[in-house]
Amino acid sequence: MPISPVAARQLDAHERRQRADEIFRSGQYEGEELRMGQVLRRVRESLGLDLAEIARISRIRENFLMAIERMELQTIAKGYLVPYLIAYSKYLGLPEQDVVQRYTRECGAVDEVKTSAPVPKIGQIKKNSSNVPLIAAIGGALVVFLAGVVTAVVLMNKGPEEVVSPTVVAVSGARDSLFADTDAATAVPTDLPLEIVAVRQGWLEIRGSDGTIFLSRTMAEGENYFPRLKAGWTVSARNGGAFEWRVGDLSVGPLGPEGAQVFSVSVDDQLVHAAEVVAQAAAEVPPVAANGNAAQ
C-alpha cells in the first residue's frame, strides 16, 4: 500500500537526518576523510539545505557561511568565528560544543574560544544556555556593551583541550595560495591553457567562486582538467603531490606538498605563476632561423 505524501516527506527527512548524523559522527563522506568545514557542508547538503536560505534565517551573511565551510577565515572578524559556528551548528542540528572544539582545533583558531564576540540576531534559531556567562570570559571592558545585547549572547563553557593531530595539512585561501608571492599587477593572458593533471591517482575538488562544485572525485593517473581562468575558482586535494599544474607539455609545479592536503588553492594566483614560468621558458629557447636551425 503506497504511503501518503506527508509520510513520504517525513521518511525522507528522517533518512536525510540519519545520513547527516553519520557524516558528523564518522567525519567521512563516501570513504573520504573530511575536515570540519567540509563536514558542515556535507551535512547541510545531506539535509537538502541551501546556504542562501540559512543566511536569511540566521542573519549571518552567505559569504561568511561559505567561508566557514571552506575554512577560509580571512573575511571573518576575530572573535566572531565561534558565535557563527554555534548558530550554524544549531541550524544543522549538530552539537555546538563538539563543532567548535573540532573546527577551531583544525583551523588553528583555538584562541577564538576565549575571545568570541556576541552572536548576531539569529531569527528562528533558539538561544542556547550555559552556566557560565560570556561576560566573565571576555572581561569587564565589554560589560556595558553586553548589557544591551544580552538576549543575543550565546553563553558557553570552555570545553576540554584536545590533542592536535600531527597530520600535515596545507591550507590556502583564494587570496593566499601556495604561490601568492607573485606580482598582482602582472599582465596575465586569459587564454593560457592552464590545466591540472593527476600524476597518480588522487582525489580532487574544484569549486567556483560561489561554491559551485564542478569536480569532486578520484582522478586516475594521467587525467586532466582545465579550470576556468580569472573567475575566482579554487582547487582542493587530499594529496597536493598527486597533481601538478601544466601549460601544454610544460610543468608549472605541483598543486601542493607531497603527502599534504591542500584546500582552496586559487586558480587565478596559479595563473600568474604559470604565465611567468611560460615566459621564462620562452626566453630560454633560442630563436629558430628560416632554415630550421637555431640562430647563432
mmCIF file of C-alpha atoms in Angstrom:
data_model
loop_
_atom_site.group_PDB
_atom_site.id
_atom_site.type_symbol
_atom_site.label_atom_id
_atom_site.label_comp_id
_atom_site.label_asym_id
_atom_site.label_seq_id
_atom_site.Cartn_x
_atom_site.Cartn_y
_atom_site.Cartn_z
ATOM 1 C CA MET A 1 0.000 0.000 0.000
ATOM 2 C CA PRO A 2 1.523 3.369 -1.009
ATOM 3 C CA ILE A 3 2.241 5.806 1.778
ATOM 4 C CA SER A 4 0.803 9.303 1.901
ATOM 5 C CA PRO A 5 2.789 12.318 0.672
ATOM 6 C CA VAL A 6 3.132 13.537 4.261
ATOM 7 C CA ALA A 7 4.505 10.194 5.407
ATOM 8 C CA ALA A 8 6.865 10.116 2.419
ATOM 9 C CA ARG A 9 8.236 13.537 3.331
ATOM 10 C CA GLN A 10 8.678 12.512 6.938
ATOM 11 C CA LEU A 11 10.508 9.354 5.888
ATOM 12 C CA ASP A 12 12.756 11.315 3.552
ATOM 13 C CA ALA A 13 13.541 13.835 6.292
ATOM 14 C CA HIS A 14 14.336 11.004 8.703
ATOM 15 C CA GLU A 15 16.694 9.345 6.220
ATOM 16 C CA ARG A 16 18.410 12.657 5.489
ATOM 17 C CA ARG A 17 18.895 13.252 9.217
ATOM 18 C CA GLN A 18 20.414 9.806 9.645
ATOM 19 C CA ARG A 19 22.861 10.389 6.766
ATOM 20 C CA ALA A 20 23.815 13.805 8.141
ATOM 21 C CA ASP A 21 24.395 12.447 11.661
ATOM 22 C CA GLU A 22 26.530 9.617 10.306
ATOM 23 C CA ILE A 23 28.711 12.074 8.358
ATOM 24 C CA PHE A 24 29.198 14.132 11.524
ATOM 25 C CA ARG A 25 29.985 11.099 13.716
ATOM 26 C CA SER A 26 32.430 9.496 11.272
ATOM 27 C CA GLY A 27 33.964 12.649 9.792
ATOM 28 C CA GLN A 28 33.827 10.865 6.434
ATOM 29 C CA TYR A 29 31.879 11.075 3.198
ATOM 30 C CA GLU A 30 31.976 8.172 0.725
ATOM 31 C CA GLY A 31 35.144 6.896 2.375
ATOM 32 C CA GLU A 32 36.888 10.264 2.285
ATOM 33 C CA GLU A 33 38.235 11.859 5.465
ATOM 34 C CA LEU A 34 36.781 15.345 5.948
ATOM 35 C CA ARG A 35 37.890 18.437 7.816
ATOM 36 C CA MET A 36 35.243 20.108 9.978
ATOM 37 C CA GLY A 37 34.348 22.747 7.388
ATOM 38 C CA GLN A 38 33.734 20.003 4.837
ATOM 39 C CA VAL A 39 31.697 18.058 7.399
ATOM 40 C CA LEU A 40 29.389 21.067 7.861
ATOM 41 C CA ARG A 41 28.939 21.381 4.089
ATOM 42 C CA ARG A 42 28.231 17.660 3.592
ATOM 43 C CA VAL A 43 25.761 17.676 6.493
ATOM 44 C CA ARG A 44 23.987 20.701 5.010
ATOM 45 C CA GLU A 45 23.832 19.084 1.572
ATOM 46 C CA SER A 46 22.568 15.797 3.055
ATOM 47 C CA LEU A 47 19.758 17.715 4.743
ATOM 48 C CA GLY A 48 18.918 19.439 1.462
ATOM 49 C CA LEU A 49 19.528 22.920 2.878
ATOM 50 C CA ASP A 50 20.520 25.973 0.846
ATOM 51 C CA LEU A 51 23.126 28.478 2.041
ATOM 52 C CA ALA A 52 21.036 31.450 0.927
ATOM 53 C CA GLU A 53 18.050 30.271 2.982
ATOM 54 C CA ILE A 54 20.243 29.623 6.030
ATOM 55 C CA ALA A 55 21.745 33.102 5.673
ATOM 56 C CA ARG A 56 18.260 34.654 5.514
ATOM 57 C CA ILE A 57 17.063 32.904 8.674
ATOM 58 C CA SER A 58 20.271 33.064 10.719
ATOM 59 C CA ARG A 59 21.104 36.665 9.728
ATOM 60 C CA ILE A 60 24.678 35.536 9.009
ATOM 61 C CA ARG A 61 25.930 36.689 5.608
ATOM 62 C CA GLU A 62 26.069 33.944 2.999
ATOM 63 C CA ASN A 63 29.716 34.639 2.168
ATOM 64 C CA PHE A 64 30.596 34.116 5.866
ATOM 65 C CA LEU A 65 28.823 30.753 5.892
ATOM 66 C CA MET A 66 30.631 29.807 2.694
ATOM 67 C CA ALA A 67 33.957 30.867 4.229
ATOM 68 C CA ILE A 68 33.253 28.698 7.285
ATOM 69 C CA GLU A 69 32.588 25.658 5.094
ATOM 70 C CA ARG A 70 35.767 26.321 3.102
ATOM 71 C CA MET A 71 37.737 27.128 6.281
ATOM 72 C CA GLU A 72 38.826 30.414 4.680
ATOM 73 C CA LEU A 73 38.515 32.783 7.624
ATOM 74 C CA GLN A 74 40.244 35.911 6.297
ATOM 75 C CA THR A 75 36.941 37.783 5.932
ATOM 76 C CA ILE A 76 35.564 36.903 9.391
ATOM 77 C CA ALA A 77 36.497 39.374 12.124
ATOM 78 C CA LYS A 78 38.374 37.963 15.078
ATOM 79 C CA GLY A 79 36.018 36.932 17.851
ATOM 80 C CA TYR A 80 33.045 36.157 15.595
ATOM 81 C CA LEU A 81 34.020 32.685 14.398
ATOM 82 C CA VAL A 82 32.732 30.833 17.480
ATOM 83 C CA PRO A 83 29.328 32.593 17.591
ATOM 84 C CA TYR A 84 28.852 31.909 13.881
ATOM 85 C CA LEU A 85 29.810 28.252 14.376
ATOM 86 C CA ILE A 86 27.348 27.918 17.256
ATOM 87 C CA ALA A 87 24.497 29.470 15.275
ATOM 88 C CA TYR A 88 25.271 27.396 12.185
ATOM 89 C CA SER A 89 25.597 24.165 14.216
ATOM 90 C CA LYS A 90 22.208 24.774 15.826
ATOM 91 C CA TYR A 91 20.592 25.267 12.452
ATOM 92 C CA LEU A 92 22.104 21.974 11.224
ATOM 93 C CA GLY A 93 21.052 20.160 14.405
ATOM 94 C CA LEU A 94 24.637 19.394 15.471
ATOM 95 C CA PRO A 95 26.186 19.585 18.974
ATOM 96 C CA GLU A 96 27.617 23.108 19.102
ATOM 97 C CA GLN A 97 30.456 22.412 21.556
ATOM 98 C CA ASP A 98 31.755 19.462 19.526
ATOM 99 C CA VAL A 99 31.678 21.515 16.343
ATOM 100 C CA VAL A 100 33.530 24.434 17.956
ATOM 101 C CA GLN A 101 36.193 22.196 19.510
ATOM 102 C CA ARG A 102 36.913 20.265 16.311
ATOM 103 C CA TYR A 103 36.702 23.257 13.986
ATOM 104 C CA THR A 104 38.933 25.603 15.990
ATOM 105 C CA ARG A 105 41.469 22.836 16.572
ATOM 106 C CA GLU A 106 41.726 22.072 12.852
ATOM 107 C CA CYS A 107 41.963 25.682 11.673
ATOM 108 C CA GLY A 108 44.321 26.850 14.430
ATOM 109 C CA ALA A 109 41.831 29.353 15.856
ATOM 110 C CA VAL A 110 41.702 27.974 19.397
ATOM 111 C CA ASP A 111 42.020 31.497 20.829
ATOM 112 C CA GLU A 112 38.618 32.253 19.317
ATOM 113 C CA VAL A 113 37.050 30.126 22.064
ATOM 114 C CA LYS A 114 38.324 32.602 24.649
ATOM 115 C CA THR A 115 37.610 35.850 22.780
ATOM 116 C CA SER A 116 34.365 35.207 20.913
ATOM 117 C CA ALA A 117 32.078 38.154 20.198
ATOM 118 C CA PRO A 118 28.293 38.269 20.784
ATOM 119 C CA VAL A 119 26.196 36.171 18.458
ATOM 120 C CA PRO A 120 24.250 38.287 15.945
ATOM 121 C CA LYS A 121 20.471 38.114 15.815
ATOM 122 C CA ILE A 122 19.604 34.654 14.550
ATOM 123 C CA GLY A 123 15.884 34.784 13.874
ATOM 124 C CA GLN A 124 14.200 31.432 14.372
ATOM 125 C CA ILE A 125 17.250 29.701 15.850
ATOM 126 C CA LYS A 126 16.633 29.083 19.546
ATOM 127 C CA LYS A 127 19.010 30.646 22.029
ATOM 128 C CA ASN A 128 21.489 28.327 23.745
ATOM 129 C CA SER A 129 22.007 28.457 27.503
ATOM 130 C CA SER A 130 25.003 27.736 29.728
ATOM 131 C CA ASN A 131 26.082 28.023 33.328
ATOM 132 C CA VAL A 132 28.991 30.376 32.634
ATOM 133 C CA PRO A 133 28.146 33.872 31.291
ATOM 134 C CA LEU A 134 30.183 35.176 28.382
ATOM 135 C CA ILE A 135 30.801 38.394 30.316
ATOM 136 C CA ALA A 136 33.249 36.621 32.625
ATOM 137 C CA ALA A 137 35.178 35.217 29.658
ATOM 138 C CA ILE A 138 35.720 38.441 27.729
ATOM 139 C CA GLY A 139 36.362 40.773 30.662
ATOM 140 C CA GLY A 140 34.829 43.809 32.283
ATOM 141 C CA ALA A 141 35.592 46.009 29.270
ATOM 142 C CA LEU A 142 32.526 44.612 27.468
ATOM 143 C CA VAL A 143 30.106 44.620 30.422
ATOM 144 C CA VAL A 144 28.266 47.769 29.320
ATOM 145 C CA PHE A 145 28.048 46.581 25.723
ATOM 146 C CA LEU A 146 26.832 43.120 26.637
ATOM 147 C CA ALA A 147 24.151 44.543 28.951
ATOM 148 C CA GLY A 148 22.373 45.988 25.938
ATOM 149 C CA VAL A 149 22.508 42.813 23.852
ATOM 150 C CA VAL A 150 22.384 40.096 26.494
ATOM 151 C CA THR A 151 19.424 38.393 24.816
ATOM 152 C CA ALA A 152 21.582 37.816 21.737
ATOM 153 C CA VAL A 153 24.619 36.462 23.598
ATOM 154 C CA VAL A 154 25.385 32.766 23.354
ATOM 155 C CA LEU A 155 26.806 31.553 26.665
ATOM 156 C CA MET A 156 29.171 28.665 26.529
ATOM 157 C CA ASN A 157 31.559 26.631 28.667
ATOM 158 C CA LYS A 158 35.159 26.174 27.663
ATOM 159 C CA GLY A 159 35.493 22.570 26.536
ATOM 160 C CA PRO A 160 38.428 20.286 27.348
ATOM 161 C CA GLU A 161 41.574 20.725 25.327
ATOM 162 C CA GLU A 162 42.091 18.201 22.559
ATOM 163 C CA VAL A 163 45.339 16.798 21.213
ATOM 164 C CA VAL A 164 46.141 18.275 17.831
ATOM 165 C CA SER A 165 46.602 15.667 15.122
ATOM 166 C CA PRO A 166 50.142 15.501 13.677
ATOM 167 C CA THR A 167 48.734 15.190 10.145
ATOM 168 C CA VAL A 168 50.305 17.726 7.815
ATOM 169 C CA VAL A 169 47.654 19.966 6.295
ATOM 170 C CA ALA A 170 48.453 22.770 3.874
ATOM 171 C CA VAL A 171 45.684 25.377 3.848
ATOM 172 C CA SER A 172 45.464 28.073 1.215
ATOM 173 C CA GLY A 173 42.701 30.606 0.506
ATOM 174 C CA ALA A 174 41.771 32.168 -2.795
ATOM 175 C CA ARG A 175 43.711 35.289 -1.847
ATOM 176 C CA ASP A 176 46.604 33.432 -0.216
ATOM 177 C CA SER A 177 47.588 30.435 -2.327
ATOM 178 C CA LEU A 178 50.756 28.381 -2.224
ATOM 179 C CA PHE A 179 52.143 30.633 -4.934
ATOM 180 C CA ALA A 180 50.826 34.005 -3.726
ATOM 181 C CA ASP A 181 54.238 35.739 -3.865
ATOM 182 C CA THR A 182 53.724 36.867 -7.445
ATOM 183 C CA ASP A 183 53.088 40.463 -8.526
ATOM 184 C CA ALA A 184 49.336 41.071 -8.657
ATOM 185 C CA ALA A 185 49.851 43.682 -11.364
ATOM 186 C CA THR A 186 51.408 41.189 -13.788
ATOM 187 C CA ALA A 187 49.557 41.067 -17.097
ATOM 188 C CA VAL A 188 48.189 37.539 -17.471
ATOM 189 C CA PRO A 189 46.789 36.101 -20.727
ATOM 190 C CA THR A 190 43.255 34.786 -20.318
ATOM 191 C CA ASP A 191 43.740 32.129 -22.996
ATOM 192 C CA LEU A 192 46.692 30.387 -21.317
ATOM 193 C CA PRO A 193 45.911 26.613 -21.493
ATOM 194 C CA LEU A 194 46.478 26.028 -17.786
ATOM 195 C CA GLU A 195 45.390 22.562 -16.670
ATOM 196 C CA ILE A 196 45.603 20.304 -13.620
ATOM 197 C CA VAL A 197 46.998 16.827 -14.304
ATOM 198 C CA ALA A 198 46.945 13.803 -11.999
ATOM 199 C CA VAL A 199 50.478 12.410 -11.867
ATOM 200 C CA ARG A 200 48.980 9.493 -9.949
ATOM 201 C CA GLN A 201 45.568 8.554 -8.630
ATOM 202 C CA GLY A 202 44.133 11.034 -6.163
ATOM 203 C CA TRP A 203 41.004 12.869 -5.070
ATOM 204 C CA LEU A 204 40.435 16.381 -6.429
ATOM 205 C CA GLU A 205 37.726 19.001 -5.913
ATOM 206 C CA ILE A 206 37.267 22.164 -7.986
ATOM 207 C CA ARG A 207 34.840 24.906 -6.928
ATOM 208 C CA GLY A 208 33.560 28.112 -8.457
ATOM 209 C CA SER A 209 33.657 31.456 -6.667
ATOM 210 C CA ASP A 210 30.068 30.940 -5.467
ATOM 211 C CA GLY A 211 30.817 27.497 -4.017
ATOM 212 C CA THR A 212 29.511 25.512 -7.002
ATOM 213 C CA ILE A 213 31.314 22.156 -7.219
ATOM 214 C CA PHE A 214 32.431 21.467 -10.791
ATOM 215 C CA LEU A 215 34.526 18.392 -9.970
ATOM 216 C CA SER A 216 34.729 16.241 -6.837
ATOM 217 C CA ARG A 217 36.048 12.732 -7.359
ATOM 218 C CA THR A 218 39.089 10.472 -7.513
ATOM 219 C CA MET A 219 41.042 11.059 -10.711
ATOM 220 C CA ALA A 220 43.125 8.362 -12.374
ATOM 221 C CA GLU A 221 46.777 8.877 -13.280
ATOM 222 C CA GLY A 222 47.048 10.957 -16.451
ATOM 223 C CA GLU A 223 43.577 12.533 -16.175
ATOM 224 C CA ASN A 224 43.438 16.291 -16.567
ATOM 225 C CA TYR A 225 41.053 19.190 -16.035
ATOM 226 C CA PHE A 226 41.035 22.715 -17.441
ATOM 227 C CA PRO A 227 39.645 25.073 -14.771
ATOM 228 C CA ARG A 228 38.028 28.340 -15.753
ATOM 229 C CA LEU A 229 40.503 31.230 -15.541
ATOM 230 C CA LYS A 230 40.078 34.687 -13.991
ATOM 231 C CA ALA A 231 36.841 33.542 -12.331
ATOM 232 C CA GLY A 232 37.833 33.006 -8.691
ATOM 233 C CA TRP A 233 37.876 29.197 -8.875
ATOM 234 C CA THR A 234 39.698 27.152 -6.209
ATOM 235 C CA VAL A 235 41.185 23.649 -6.041
ATOM 236 C CA SER A 236 41.444 21.215 -3.107
ATOM 237 C CA ALA A 237 43.105 17.792 -2.923
ATOM 238 C CA ARG A 238 43.832 15.113 -0.350
ATOM 239 C CA ASN A 239 47.430 14.916 -1.569
ATOM 240 C CA GLY A 240 48.836 18.014 -3.251
ATOM 241 C CA GLY A 241 51.755 15.997 -4.617
ATOM 242 C CA ALA A 242 49.417 13.799 -6.676
ATOM 243 C CA PHE A 243 48.633 16.690 -9.036
ATOM 244 C CA GLU A 244 50.569 19.263 -10.984
ATOM 245 C CA TRP A 245 49.821 22.380 -12.994
ATOM 246 C CA ARG A 246 50.753 22.262 -16.668
ATOM 247 C CA VAL A 247 50.647 24.500 -19.712
ATOM 248 C CA GLY A 248 50.851 22.136 -22.660
ATOM 249 C CA ASP A 249 53.899 19.931 -22.058
ATOM 250 C CA LEU A 250 55.432 22.444 -19.664
ATOM 251 C CA SER A 251 55.192 21.570 -15.965
ATOM 252 C CA VAL A 252 54.421 24.652 -13.891
ATOM 253 C CA GLY A 253 54.668 22.951 -10.493
ATOM 254 C CA PRO A 254 52.821 20.690 -8.045
ATOM 255 C CA LEU A 255 49.424 21.562 -6.625
ATOM 256 C CA GLY A 256 50.911 21.288 -3.131
ATOM 257 C CA PRO A 257 53.420 19.480 -0.913
ATOM 258 C CA GLU A 258 53.762 15.722 -1.217
ATOM 259 C CA GLY A 259 51.521 13.897 1.247
ATOM 260 C CA ALA A 260 49.785 17.082 2.430
ATOM 261 C CA GLN A 261 46.153 18.057 1.968
ATOM 262 C CA VAL A 262 45.568 21.375 0.227
ATOM 263 C CA PHE A 263 42.402 23.443 0.485
ATOM 264 C CA SER A 264 41.091 26.198 -1.777
ATOM 265 C CA VAL A 265 44.240 26.875 -3.787
ATOM 266 C CA SER A 266 43.478 29.823 -6.069
ATOM 267 C CA VAL A 267 43.465 29.062 -9.795
ATOM 268 C CA ASP A 268 43.981 32.762 -10.589
ATOM 269 C CA ASP A 269 47.043 33.021 -8.349
ATOM 270 C CA GLN A 270 48.460 29.949 -10.081
ATOM 271 C CA LEU A 271 47.661 31.507 -13.461
ATOM 272 C CA VAL A 272 50.032 34.381 -12.657
ATOM 273 C CA HIS A 273 52.752 31.915 -11.685
ATOM 274 C CA ALA A 274 52.131 29.844 -14.827
ATOM 275 C CA ALA A 275 52.434 32.907 -17.068
ATOM 276 C CA GLU A 276 55.811 33.713 -15.517
ATOM 277 C CA VAL A 277 57.033 30.134 -15.987
ATOM 278 C CA VAL A 278 55.922 30.134 -19.631
ATOM 279 C CA ALA A 279 57.605 33.487 -20.271
ATOM 280 C CA GLN A 280 60.822 32.291 -18.654
ATOM 281 C CA ALA A 281 60.791 29.071 -20.677
ATOM 282 C CA ALA A 282 60.246 31.037 -23.910
ATOM 283 C CA ALA A 283 63.167 33.316 -23.099
ATOM 284 C CA GLU A 284 65.470 30.328 -22.612
ATOM 285 C CA VAL A 285 64.643 28.779 -26.029
ATOM 286 C CA PRO A 286 66.939 30.118 -28.838
ATOM 287 C CA PRO A 287 65.124 31.614 -31.842
ATOM 288 C CA VAL A 288 64.759 29.408 -34.912
ATOM 289 C CA ALA A 289 66.151 30.620 -38.239
ATOM 290 C CA ALA A 290 64.287 30.319 -41.521
ATOM 291 C CA ASN A 291 66.243 27.165 -42.463
ATOM 292 C CA GLY A 292 65.015 25.439 -39.285
ATOM 293 C CA ASN A 293 68.329 25.683 -37.452
ATOM 294 C CA ALA A 294 68.759 27.544 -34.213
ATOM 295 C CA ALA A 295 70.107 31.049 -34.764
ATOM 296 C CA GLN A 296 73.735 31.573 -33.716
#
